[in-house]
JSON list of C-alpha atoms in Angstrom, two decimals:
[
{"chain": "A", "resi": 1, "resn": "UNK", "atom": "CA", "xyz": [132.09, 139.19, 134.89]},
{"chain": "A", "resi": 2, "resn": "UNK", "atom": "CA", "xyz": [132.47, 138.02, 138.51]},
{"chain": "A", "resi": 3, "resn": "UNK", "atom": "CA", "xyz": [136.27, 138.43, 138.36]},
{"chain": "A", "resi": 4, "resn": "UNK", "atom": "CA", "xyz": [137.09, 134.84, 139.30]},
{"chain": "A", "resi": 5, "resn": "UNK", "atom": "CA", "xyz": [140.65, 133.99, 140.26]},
{"chain": "A", "resi": 6, "resn": "UNK", "atom": "CA", "xyz": [143.09, 132.19, 137.98]},
{"chain": "A", "resi": 7, "resn": "UNK", "atom": "CA", "xyz": [145.20, 130.51, 140.67]},
{"chain": "A", "resi": 8, "resn": "UNK", "atom": "CA", "xyz": [144.60, 129.83, 144.36]},
{"chain": "A", "resi": 9, "resn": "UNK", "atom": "CA", "xyz": [147.38, 129.31, 146.90]},
{"chain": "A", "resi": 10, "resn": "UNK", "atom": "CA", "xyz": [146.60, 127.52, 150.17]},
{"chain": "A", "resi": 11, "resn": "UNK", "atom": "CA", "xyz": [148.65, 126.39, 153.18]},
{"chain": "A", "resi": 12, "resn": "UNK", "atom": "CA", "xyz": [147.89, 124.25, 156.23]},
{"chain": "A", "resi": 13, "resn": "UNK", "atom": "CA", "xyz": [149.74, 126.82, 158.37]},
{"chain": "A", "resi": 14, "resn": "UNK", "atom": "CA", "xyz": [147.83, 129.75, 156.90]},
{"chain": "A", "resi": 15, "resn": "UNK", "atom": "CA", "xyz": [149.10, 132.63, 154.79]},
{"chain": "A", "resi": 16, "resn": "UNK", "atom": "CA", "xyz": [150.09, 136.20, 155.60]},
{"chain": "A", "resi": 17, "resn": "UNK", "atom": "CA", "xyz": [150.32, 139.64, 154.03]},
{"chain": "A", "resi": 18, "resn": "UNK", "atom": "CA", "xyz": [154.00, 138.93, 153.36]},
{"chain": "A", "resi": 19, "resn": "UNK", "atom": "CA", "xyz": [152.95, 135.99, 151.17]},
{"chain": "A", "resi": 20, "resn": "UNK", "atom": "CA", "xyz": [150.50, 138.25, 149.33]},
{"chain": "A", "resi": 21, "resn": "UNK", "atom": "CA", "xyz": [153.26, 140.78, 148.72]},
{"chain": "A", "resi": 22, "resn": "UNK", "atom": "CA", "xyz": [155.67, 138.20, 147.32]},
{"chain": "A", "resi": 23, "resn": "UNK", "atom": "CA", "xyz": [153.05, 136.69, 145.01]},
{"chain": "A", "resi": 24, "resn": "UNK", "atom": "CA", "xyz": [151.79, 140.07, 143.80]},
{"chain": "A", "resi": 25, "resn": "UNK", "atom": "CA", "xyz": [155.30, 140.96, 142.59]},
{"chain": "A", "resi": 26, "resn": "UNK", "atom": "CA", "xyz": [155.59, 137.86, 140.40]},
{"chain": "A", "resi": 27, "resn": "UNK", "atom": "CA", "xyz": [155.90, 138.36, 136.66]},
{"chain": "A", "resi": 28, "resn": "UNK", "atom": "CA", "xyz": [152.54, 137.77, 135.00]},
{"chain": "A", "resi": 29, "resn": "UNK", "atom": "CA", "xyz": [150.45, 138.34, 138.13]},
{"chain": "A", "resi": 30, "resn": "UNK", "atom": "CA", "xyz": [147.97, 141.20, 137.82]},
{"chain": "A", "resi": 31, "resn": "UNK", "atom": "CA", "xyz": [146.56, 141.03, 141.35]},
{"chain": "A", "resi": 32, "resn": "UNK", "atom": "CA", "xyz": [146.97, 138.97, 144.52]},
{"chain": "A", "resi": 33, "resn": "UNK", "atom": "CA", "xyz": [144.59, 139.11, 147.46]},
{"chain": "A", "resi": 34, "resn": "UNK", "atom": "CA", "xyz": [144.41, 137.24, 150.73]},
{"chain": "A", "resi": 35, "resn": "UNK", "atom": "CA", "xyz": [141.07, 135.70, 151.59]},
{"chain": "A", "resi": 36, "resn": "UNK", "atom": "CA", "xyz": [139.49, 134.05, 154.60]},
{"chain": "A", "resi": 37, "resn": "UNK", "atom": "CA", "xyz": [136.84, 131.36, 154.97]},
{"chain": "A", "resi": 38, "resn": "UNK", "atom": "CA", "xyz": [135.70, 129.28, 157.93]},
{"chain": "A", "resi": 39, "resn": "UNK", "atom": "CA", "xyz": [133.44, 126.28, 158.41]},
{"chain": "A", "resi": 40, "resn": "UNK", "atom": "CA", "xyz": [130.66, 126.88, 160.95]},
{"chain": "A", "resi": 41, "resn": "UNK", "atom": "CA", "xyz": [127.57, 125.09, 162.22]},
{"chain": "A", "resi": 42, "resn": "UNK", "atom": "CA", "xyz": [123.98, 126.23, 161.89]},
{"chain": "A", "resi": 43, "resn": "UNK", "atom": "CA", "xyz": [120.50, 124.78, 162.42]},
{"chain": "A", "resi": 44, "resn": "UNK", "atom": "CA", "xyz": [117.71, 124.28, 159.88]},
{"chain": "A", "resi": 45, "resn": "UNK", "atom": "CA", "xyz": [114.39, 123.09, 161.30]},
{"chain": "A", "resi": 46, "resn": "UNK", "atom": "CA", "xyz": [116.28, 121.63, 164.25]},
{"chain": "A", "resi": 47, "resn": "UNK", "atom": "CA", "xyz": [118.73, 119.76, 162.02]},
{"chain": "A", "resi": 48, "resn": "UNK", "atom": "CA", "xyz": [122.48, 120.30, 162.07]},
{"chain": "A", "resi": 49, "resn": "UNK", "atom": "CA", "xyz": [123.88, 121.89, 158.92]},
{"chain": "A", "resi": 50, "resn": "UNK", "atom": "CA", "xyz": [127.35, 123.07, 157.93]},
{"chain": "A", "resi": 51, "resn": "UNK", "atom": "CA", "xyz": [128.15, 126.36, 156.26]},
{"chain": "A", "resi": 52, "resn": "UNK", "atom": "CA", "xyz": [131.26, 127.89, 154.79]},
{"chain": "A", "resi": 53, "resn": "UNK", "atom": "CA", "xyz": [131.50, 131.57, 155.65]},
{"chain": "A", "resi": 54, "resn": "UNK", "atom": "CA", "xyz": [133.53, 133.51, 153.10]},
{"chain": "A", "resi": 55, "resn": "UNK", "atom": "CA", "xyz": [134.87, 137.02, 153.41]},
{"chain": "A", "resi": 56, "resn": "UNK", "atom": "CA", "xyz": [134.05, 139.30, 150.50]},
{"chain": "A", "resi": 57, "resn": "UNK", "atom": "CA", "xyz": [136.98, 140.59, 148.48]},
{"chain": "A", "resi": 58, "resn": "UNK", "atom": "CA", "xyz": [137.90, 144.25, 148.81]},
{"chain": "A", "resi": 59, "resn": "UNK", "atom": "CA", "xyz": [139.08, 144.14, 145.18]},
{"chain": "A", "resi": 60, "resn": "UNK", "atom": "CA", "xyz": [135.90, 142.60, 143.82]},
{"chain": "A", "resi": 61, "resn": "UNK", "atom": "CA", "xyz": [137.55, 139.25, 143.19]},
{"chain": "A", "resi": 62, "resn": "UNK", "atom": "CA", "xyz": [135.29, 136.15, 143.10]},
{"chain": "A", "resi": 63, "resn": "UNK", "atom": "CA", "xyz": [132.27, 138.46, 143.35]},
{"chain": "A", "resi": 64, "resn": "UNK", "atom": "CA", "xyz": [129.03, 136.64, 144.27]},
{"chain": "A", "resi": 65, "resn": "UNK", "atom": "CA", "xyz": [126.22, 137.17, 141.76]},
{"chain": "A", "resi": 66, "resn": "UNK", "atom": "CA", "xyz": [123.38, 139.02, 143.47]},
{"chain": "A", "resi": 67, "resn": "UNK", "atom": "CA", "xyz": [119.89, 137.65, 142.80]},
{"chain": "A", "resi": 68, "resn": "UNK", "atom": "CA", "xyz": [118.04, 139.71, 145.38]},
{"chain": "A", "resi": 69, "resn": "UNK", "atom": "CA", "xyz": [118.96, 142.55, 147.75]},
{"chain": "A", "resi": 70, "resn": "UNK", "atom": "CA", "xyz": [122.62, 143.56, 148.06]},
{"chain": "A", "resi": 71, "resn": "UNK", "atom": "CA", "xyz": [125.96, 142.35, 149.34]},
{"chain": "A", "resi": 72, "resn": "UNK", "atom": "CA", "xyz": [126.65, 142.90, 153.06]},
{"chain": "A", "resi": 73, "resn": "UNK", "atom": "CA", "xyz": [128.57, 146.01, 154.10]},
{"chain": "A", "resi": 74, "resn": "UNK", "atom": "CA", "xyz": [128.30, 146.14, 157.89]},
{"chain": "A", "resi": 75, "resn": "UNK", "atom": "CA", "xyz": [129.88, 143.55, 160.19]},
{"chain": "A", "resi": 76, "resn": "UNK", "atom": "CA", "xyz": [126.49, 142.21, 161.34]},
{"chain": "A", "resi": 77, "resn": "UNK", "atom": "CA", "xyz": [125.22, 141.63, 157.78]},
{"chain": "A", "resi": 78, "resn": "UNK", "atom": "CA", "xyz": [125.37, 138.51, 155.62]},
{"chain": "A", "resi": 79, "resn": "UNK", "atom": "CA", "xyz": [124.50, 137.24, 152.14]},
{"chain": "A", "resi": 80, "resn": "UNK", "atom": "CA", "xyz": [123.26, 133.68, 151.65]},
{"chain": "A", "resi": 81, "resn": "UNK", "atom": "CA", "xyz": [122.79, 131.36, 148.71]},
{"chain": "A", "resi": 82, "resn": "UNK", "atom": "CA", "xyz": [119.43, 130.26, 147.29]},
{"chain": "A", "resi": 83, "resn": "UNK", "atom": "CA", "xyz": [119.49, 126.79, 148.80]},
{"chain": "A", "resi": 84, "resn": "UNK", "atom": "CA", "xyz": [119.61, 128.29, 152.30]},
{"chain": "A", "resi": 85, "resn": "UNK", "atom": "CA", "xyz": [116.57, 130.43, 151.50]},
{"chain": "A", "resi": 86, "resn": "UNK", "atom": "CA", "xyz": [114.63, 127.52, 149.99]},
{"chain": "A", "resi": 87, "resn": "UNK", "atom": "CA", "xyz": [115.38, 125.17, 152.90]},
{"chain": "A", "resi": 88, "resn": "UNK", "atom": "CA", "xyz": [114.71, 127.65, 155.70]},
{"chain": "A", "resi": 89, "resn": "UNK", "atom": "CA", "xyz": [111.95, 129.78, 154.22]},
{"chain": "A", "resi": 90, "resn": "UNK", "atom": "CA", "xyz": [113.84, 132.90, 155.26]},
{"chain": "A", "resi": 91, "resn": "UNK", "atom": "CA", "xyz": [114.20, 136.05, 153.19]},
{"chain": "A", "resi": 92, "resn": "UNK", "atom": "CA", "xyz": [116.11, 139.33, 153.02]},
{"chain": "A", "resi": 93, "resn": "UNK", "atom": "CA", "xyz": [115.80, 141.09, 156.37]},
{"chain": "A", "resi": 94, "resn": "UNK", "atom": "CA", "xyz": [115.64, 137.89, 158.43]},
{"chain": "A", "resi": 95, "resn": "UNK", "atom": "CA", "xyz": [118.36, 136.68, 160.80]},
{"chain": "A", "resi": 96, "resn": "UNK", "atom": "CA", "xyz": [121.01, 133.98, 160.36]},
{"chain": "A", "resi": 97, "resn": "UNK", "atom": "CA", "xyz": [122.70, 132.44, 163.39]},
{"chain": "A", "resi": 98, "resn": "UNK", "atom": "CA", "xyz": [125.65, 130.06, 163.45]},
{"chain": "A", "resi": 99, "resn": "UNK", "atom": "CA", "xyz": [128.21, 128.73, 165.92]},
{"chain": "A", "resi": 100, "resn": "UNK", "atom": "CA", "xyz": [131.95, 128.56, 165.53]},
{"chain": "A", "resi": 101, "resn": "UNK", "atom": "CA", "xyz": [133.67, 125.20, 165.70]},
{"chain": "A", "resi": 102, "resn": "UNK", "atom": "CA", "xyz": [136.05, 124.52, 168.54]},
{"chain": "A", "resi": 103, "resn": "UNK", "atom": "CA", "xyz": [139.58, 125.61, 167.69]},
{"chain": "A", "resi": 104, "resn": "UNK", "atom": "CA", "xyz": [142.57, 123.32, 168.20]},
{"chain": "A", "resi": 105, "resn": "UNK", "atom": "CA", "xyz": [144.14, 126.08, 170.27]},
{"chain": "A", "resi": 106, "resn": "UNK", "atom": "CA", "xyz": [141.85, 126.58, 173.27]},
{"chain": "A", "resi": 107, "resn": "UNK", "atom": "CA", "xyz": [143.31, 130.06, 173.80]},
{"chain": "A", "resi": 108, "resn": "UNK", "atom": "CA", "xyz": [142.62, 131.19, 170.23]},
{"chain": "A", "resi": 109, "resn": "UNK", "atom": "CA", "xyz": [140.54, 134.33, 169.86]},
{"chain": "A", "resi": 110, "resn": "UNK", "atom": "CA", "xyz": [137.08, 133.96, 168.25]},
{"chain": "A", "resi": 111, "resn": "UNK", "atom": "CA", "xyz": [137.19, 134.55, 164.52]},
{"chain": "A", "resi": 112, "resn": "UNK", "atom": "CA", "xyz": [133.75, 136.13, 164.23]},
{"chain": "A", "resi": 113, "resn": "UNK", "atom": "CA", "xyz": [132.74, 139.14, 166.28]},
{"chain": "A", "resi": 114, "resn": "UNK", "atom": "CA", "xyz": [129.05, 138.34, 165.77]},
{"chain": "A", "resi": 115, "resn": "UNK", "atom": "CA", "xyz": [127.20, 135.03, 165.53]},
{"chain": "A", "resi": 116, "resn": "UNK", "atom": "CA", "xyz": [123.87, 136.59, 164.50]},
{"chain": "A", "resi": 117, "resn": "UNK", "atom": "CA", "xyz": [123.54, 138.40, 161.17]},
{"chain": "A", "resi": 118, "resn": "UNK", "atom": "CA", "xyz": [120.89, 140.14, 159.11]},
{"chain": "A", "resi": 119, "resn": "UNK", "atom": "CA", "xyz": [120.41, 138.81, 155.58]},
{"chain": "A", "resi": 120, "resn": "UNK", "atom": "CA", "xyz": [120.98, 141.59, 153.05]},
{"chain": "A", "resi": 121, "resn": "UNK", "atom": "CA", "xyz": [121.12, 139.55, 149.87]},
{"chain": "A", "resi": 122, "resn": "UNK", "atom": "CA", "xyz": [120.55, 136.25, 148.11]},
{"chain": "A", "resi": 123, "resn": "UNK", "atom": "CA", "xyz": [123.44, 135.29, 145.84]},
{"chain": "A", "resi": 124, "resn": "UNK", "atom": "CA", "xyz": [125.04, 132.66, 143.66]},
{"chain": "A", "resi": 125, "resn": "UNK", "atom": "CA", "xyz": [128.54, 131.67, 144.71]},
{"chain": "A", "resi": 126, "resn": "UNK", "atom": "CA", "xyz": [130.36, 132.10, 141.40]},
{"chain": "A", "resi": 127, "resn": "UNK", "atom": "CA", "xyz": [133.26, 129.94, 142.65]},
{"chain": "A", "resi": 128, "resn": "UNK", "atom": "CA", "xyz": [131.10, 126.87, 143.27]},
{"chain": "A", "resi": 129, "resn": "UNK", "atom": "CA", "xyz": [131.09, 124.47, 140.33]},
{"chain": "A", "resi": 130, "resn": "UNK", "atom": "CA", "xyz": [128.44, 122.25, 141.94]},
{"chain": "A", "resi": 131, "resn": "UNK", "atom": "CA", "xyz": [126.14, 125.07, 143.00]},
{"chain": "A", "resi": 132, "resn": "UNK", "atom": "CA", "xyz": [122.54, 123.87, 143.33]},
{"chain": "A", "resi": 133, "resn": "UNK", "atom": "CA", "xyz": [121.48, 127.28, 142.02]},
{"chain": "A", "resi": 134, "resn": "UNK", "atom": "CA", "xyz": [122.96, 126.52, 138.61]},
{"chain": "A", "resi": 135, "resn": "UNK", "atom": "CA", "xyz": [126.36, 128.20, 138.69]},
{"chain": "A", "resi": 136, "resn": "UNK", "atom": "CA", "xyz": [128.38, 127.09, 135.68]},
{"chain": "A", "resi": 137, "resn": "UNK", "atom": "CA", "xyz": [131.83, 128.00, 136.91]},
{"chain": "A", "resi": 138, "resn": "UNK", "atom": "CA", "xyz": [134.78, 125.61, 136.79]},
{"chain": "A", "resi": 139, "resn": "UNK", "atom": "CA", "xyz": [136.32, 126.49, 140.13]},
{"chain": "A", "resi": 140, "resn": "UNK", "atom": "CA", "xyz": [136.50, 124.28, 143.22]},
{"chain": "A", "resi": 141, "resn": "UNK", "atom": "CA", "xyz": [133.25, 123.62, 145.07]},
{"chain": "A", "resi": 142, "resn": "UNK", "atom": "CA", "xyz": [132.56, 123.63, 148.79]},
{"chain": "A", "resi": 143, "resn": "UNK", "atom": "CA", "xyz": [131.55, 120.51, 150.72]},
{"chain": "A", "resi": 144, "resn": "UNK", "atom": "CA", "xyz": [129.37, 122.58, 153.07]},
{"chain": "A", "resi": 145, "resn": "UNK", "atom": "CA", "xyz": [125.57, 122.56, 152.96]},
{"chain": "A", "resi": 146, "resn": "UNK", "atom": "CA", "xyz": [125.45, 126.35, 152.60]},
{"chain": "A", "resi": 147, "resn": "UNK", "atom": "CA", "xyz": [127.71, 129.23, 151.69]},
{"chain": "A", "resi": 148, "resn": "UNK", "atom": "CA", "xyz": [127.51, 132.58, 153.49]},
{"chain": "A", "resi": 149, "resn": "UNK", "atom": "CA", "xyz": [129.30, 135.84, 152.67]},
{"chain": "A", "resi": 150, "resn": "UNK", "atom": "CA", "xyz": [130.31, 138.52, 155.18]},
{"chain": "A", "resi": 151, "resn": "UNK", "atom": "CA", "xyz": [132.40, 141.71, 154.85]},
{"chain": "A", "resi": 152, "resn": "UNK", "atom": "CA", "xyz": [135.99, 141.79, 156.10]},
{"chain": "A", "resi": 153, "resn": "UNK", "atom": "CA", "xyz": [134.88, 143.81, 159.14]},
{"chain": "A", "resi": 154, "resn": "UNK", "atom": "CA", "xyz": [133.02, 140.76, 160.46]},
{"chain": "A", "resi": 155, "resn": "UNK", "atom": "CA", "xyz": [136.19, 138.67, 160.82]},
{"chain": "A", "resi": 156, "resn": "UNK", "atom": "CA", "xyz": [139.11, 139.03, 163.20]},
{"chain": "A", "resi": 157, "resn": "UNK", "atom": "CA", "xyz": [142.09, 137.14, 161.80]},
{"chain": "A", "resi": 158, "resn": "UNK", "atom": "CA", "xyz": [145.58, 138.10, 160.71]},
{"chain": "A", "resi": 159, "resn": "UNK", "atom": "CA", "xyz": [146.03, 134.83, 158.82]},
{"chain": "A", "resi": 160, "resn": "UNK", "atom": "CA", "xyz": [144.51, 134.06, 155.42]},
{"chain": "A", "resi": 161, "resn": "UNK", "atom": "CA", "xyz": [143.19, 130.65, 154.42]},
{"chain": "A", "resi": 162, "resn": "UNK", "atom": "CA", "xyz": [143.91, 131.30, 150.73]},
{"chain": "A", "resi": 163, "resn": "UNK", "atom": "CA", "xyz": [145.49, 133.79, 148.38]},
{"chain": "A", "resi": 164, "resn": "UNK", "atom": "CA", "xyz": [143.81, 134.31, 145.03]},
{"chain": "A", "resi": 165, "resn": "UNK", "atom": "CA", "xyz": [145.72, 135.43, 141.95]},
{"chain": "A", "resi": 166, "resn": "UNK", "atom": "CA", "xyz": [144.56, 136.90, 138.66]},
{"chain": "A", "resi": 167, "resn": "UNK", "atom": "CA", "xyz": [146.97, 136.87, 135.76]},
{"chain": "A", "resi": 168, "resn": "UNK", "atom": "CA", "xyz": [147.82, 139.92, 133.67]},
{"chain": "A", "resi": 169, "resn": "UNK", "atom": "CA", "xyz": [147.88, 138.40, 130.20]},
{"chain": "A", "resi": 170, "resn": "UNK", "atom": "CA", "xyz": [145.03, 135.88, 130.04]},
{"chain": "A", "resi": 171, "resn": "UNK", "atom": "CA", "xyz": [141.93, 138.10, 129.81]},
{"chain": "A", "resi": 172, "resn": "UNK", "atom": "CA", "xyz": [141.26, 137.24, 126.17]},
{"chain": "A", "resi": 173, "resn": "UNK", "atom": "CA", "xyz": [141.98, 133.52, 126.51]},
{"chain": "A", "resi": 174, "resn": "UNK", "atom": "CA", "xyz": [139.17, 130.98, 126.51]},
{"chain": "A", "resi": 175, "resn": "UNK", "atom": "CA", "xyz": [139.26, 129.45, 129.99]},
{"chain": "A", "resi": 176, "resn": "UNK", "atom": "CA", "xyz": [139.13, 125.85, 128.75]},
{"chain": "A", "resi": 177, "resn": "UNK", "atom": "CA", "xyz": [141.76, 126.42, 126.06]},
{"chain": "A", "resi": 178, "resn": "UNK", "atom": "CA", "xyz": [145.25, 124.92, 126.08]},
{"chain": "A", "resi": 179, "resn": "UNK", "atom": "CA", "xyz": [146.63, 128.45, 125.79]},
{"chain": "A", "resi": 180, "resn": "UNK", "atom": "CA", "xyz": [144.99, 129.48, 129.07]},
{"chain": "A", "resi": 181, "resn": "UNK", "atom": "CA", "xyz": [145.84, 126.27, 130.91]},
{"chain": "A", "resi": 182, "resn": "UNK", "atom": "CA", "xyz": [149.47, 126.39, 129.80]},
{"chain": "A", "resi": 183, "resn": "UNK", "atom": "CA", "xyz": [149.88, 130.00, 130.93]},
{"chain": "A", "resi": 184, "resn": "UNK", "atom": "CA", "xyz": [148.35, 129.28, 134.34]},
{"chain": "A", "resi": 185, "resn": "UNK", "atom": "CA", "xyz": [150.54, 126.20, 134.75]},
{"chain": "A", "resi": 186, "resn": "UNK", "atom": "CA", "xyz": [153.63, 128.28, 133.96]},
{"chain": "A", "resi": 187, "resn": "UNK", "atom": "CA", "xyz": [152.90, 130.60, 136.87]},
{"chain": "A", "resi": 188, "resn": "UNK", "atom": "CA", "xyz": [152.02, 127.69, 139.18]},
{"chain": "A", "resi": 189, "resn": "UNK", "atom": "CA", "xyz": [155.35, 126.08, 138.32]},
{"chain": "A", "resi": 190, "resn": "UNK", "atom": "CA", "xyz": [157.19, 129.31, 139.22]},
{"chain": "A", "resi": 191, "resn": "UNK", "atom": "CA", "xyz": [155.39, 129.48, 142.55]},
{"chain": "A", "resi": 192, "resn": "UNK", "atom": "CA", "xyz": [156.22, 125.87, 143.36]},
{"chain": "A", "resi": 193, "resn": "UNK", "atom": "CA", "xyz": [159.88, 126.09, 142.36]},
{"chain": "A", "resi": 194, "resn": "UNK", "atom": "CA", "xyz": [160.87, 129.68, 143.24]},
{"chain": "A", "resi": 195, "resn": "UNK", "atom": "CA", "xyz": [158.63, 130.74, 146.13]},
{"chain": "A", "resi": 196, "resn": "UNK", "atom": "CA", "xyz": [156.98, 127.78, 147.83]},
{"chain": "A", "resi": 197, "resn": "UNK", "atom": "CA", "xyz": [159.77, 126.40, 150.05]},
{"chain": "A", "resi": 198, "resn": "UNK", "atom": "CA", "xyz": [161.01, 129.84, 151.09]},
{"chain": "A", "resi": 199, "resn": "UNK", "atom": "CA", "xyz": [157.58, 131.07, 152.20]},
{"chain": "A", "resi": 200, "resn": "UNK", "atom": "CA", "xyz": [156.72, 127.75, 153.87]},
{"chain": "A", "resi": 201, "resn": "UNK", "atom": "CA", "xyz": [159.88, 127.95, 155.97]},
{"chain": "A", "resi": 202, "resn": "UNK", "atom": "CA", "xyz": [159.19, 131.58, 156.89]},
{"chain": "A", "resi": 203, "resn": "UNK", "atom": "CA", "xyz": [155.67, 130.72, 158.03]},
{"chain": "A", "resi": 204, "resn": "UNK", "atom": "CA", "xyz": [156.87, 127.64, 159.94]},
{"chain": "A", "resi": 205, "resn": "UNK", "atom": "CA", "xyz": [159.46, 129.72, 161.77]},
{"chain": "A", "resi": 206, "resn": "UNK", "atom": "CA", "xyz": [156.83, 132.30, 162.71]},
{"chain": "A", "resi": 207, "resn": "UNK", "atom": "CA", "xyz": [154.34, 129.72, 164.00]},
{"chain": "A", "resi": 208, "resn": "UNK", "atom": "CA", "xyz": [156.90, 127.76, 166.03]},
{"chain": "A", "resi": 209, "resn": "UNK", "atom": "CA", "xyz": [158.36, 131.00, 167.38]},
{"chain": "A", "resi": 210, "resn": "UNK", "atom": "CA", "xyz": [154.94, 132.12, 168.60]},
{"chain": "A", "resi": 211, "resn": "UNK", "atom": "CA", "xyz": [154.30, 128.70, 170.16]},
{"chain": "A", "resi": 212, "resn": "UNK", "atom": "CA", "xyz": [157.63, 128.74, 171.99]},
{"chain": "A", "resi": 213, "resn": "UNK", "atom": "CA", "xyz": [156.95, 132.25, 173.24]},
{"chain": "A", "resi": 214, "resn": "UNK", "atom": "CA", "xyz": [153.68, 131.07, 174.82]},
{"chain": "A", "resi": 215, "resn": "UNK", "atom": "CA", "xyz": [155.28, 128.00, 176.40]}
]
């Protein structure tokens, strides 16, 4: 129902629209979409807390489940999970503030245009297997204290932190079945053997080229 991904692709050097294009043209891939998330710092009753800020999918992939209010649309709006609401006492219409962590590149542009957002909704992160709100998904969980969701307009970055894939022929498979796991592993194997090294080298060349140009 929440259109969770089947396969996620990540890279320490980040991913680009070219990577999305290559993956989307693979046999068996129904959709590929680049996504962005960032760890930030926030305060709760004077105590330091971490939060993972995720950008909402334009294709409805990994859709958070709305418990109250609505998903954010404007770049100064945000959705939060229930544990944030219960620990802070805040509600829809209140303000969330966070600070960005210092980038390794001191000249890097800020990722977020705003650091203060209006809460528009309370949600369950469907991709969090260890969600305190009771999510029963089997996807990877975040190590952050909270999870926030913002629209793409709130983020300024040309590099993705992950690319999510949905497969074209697994809709009717039970997600814990051998049939589903085997099909997903087939596609993962193709990515690792046919695409991985080529795209890694292309990204490495781009990053080192940009660094040399700045030197």
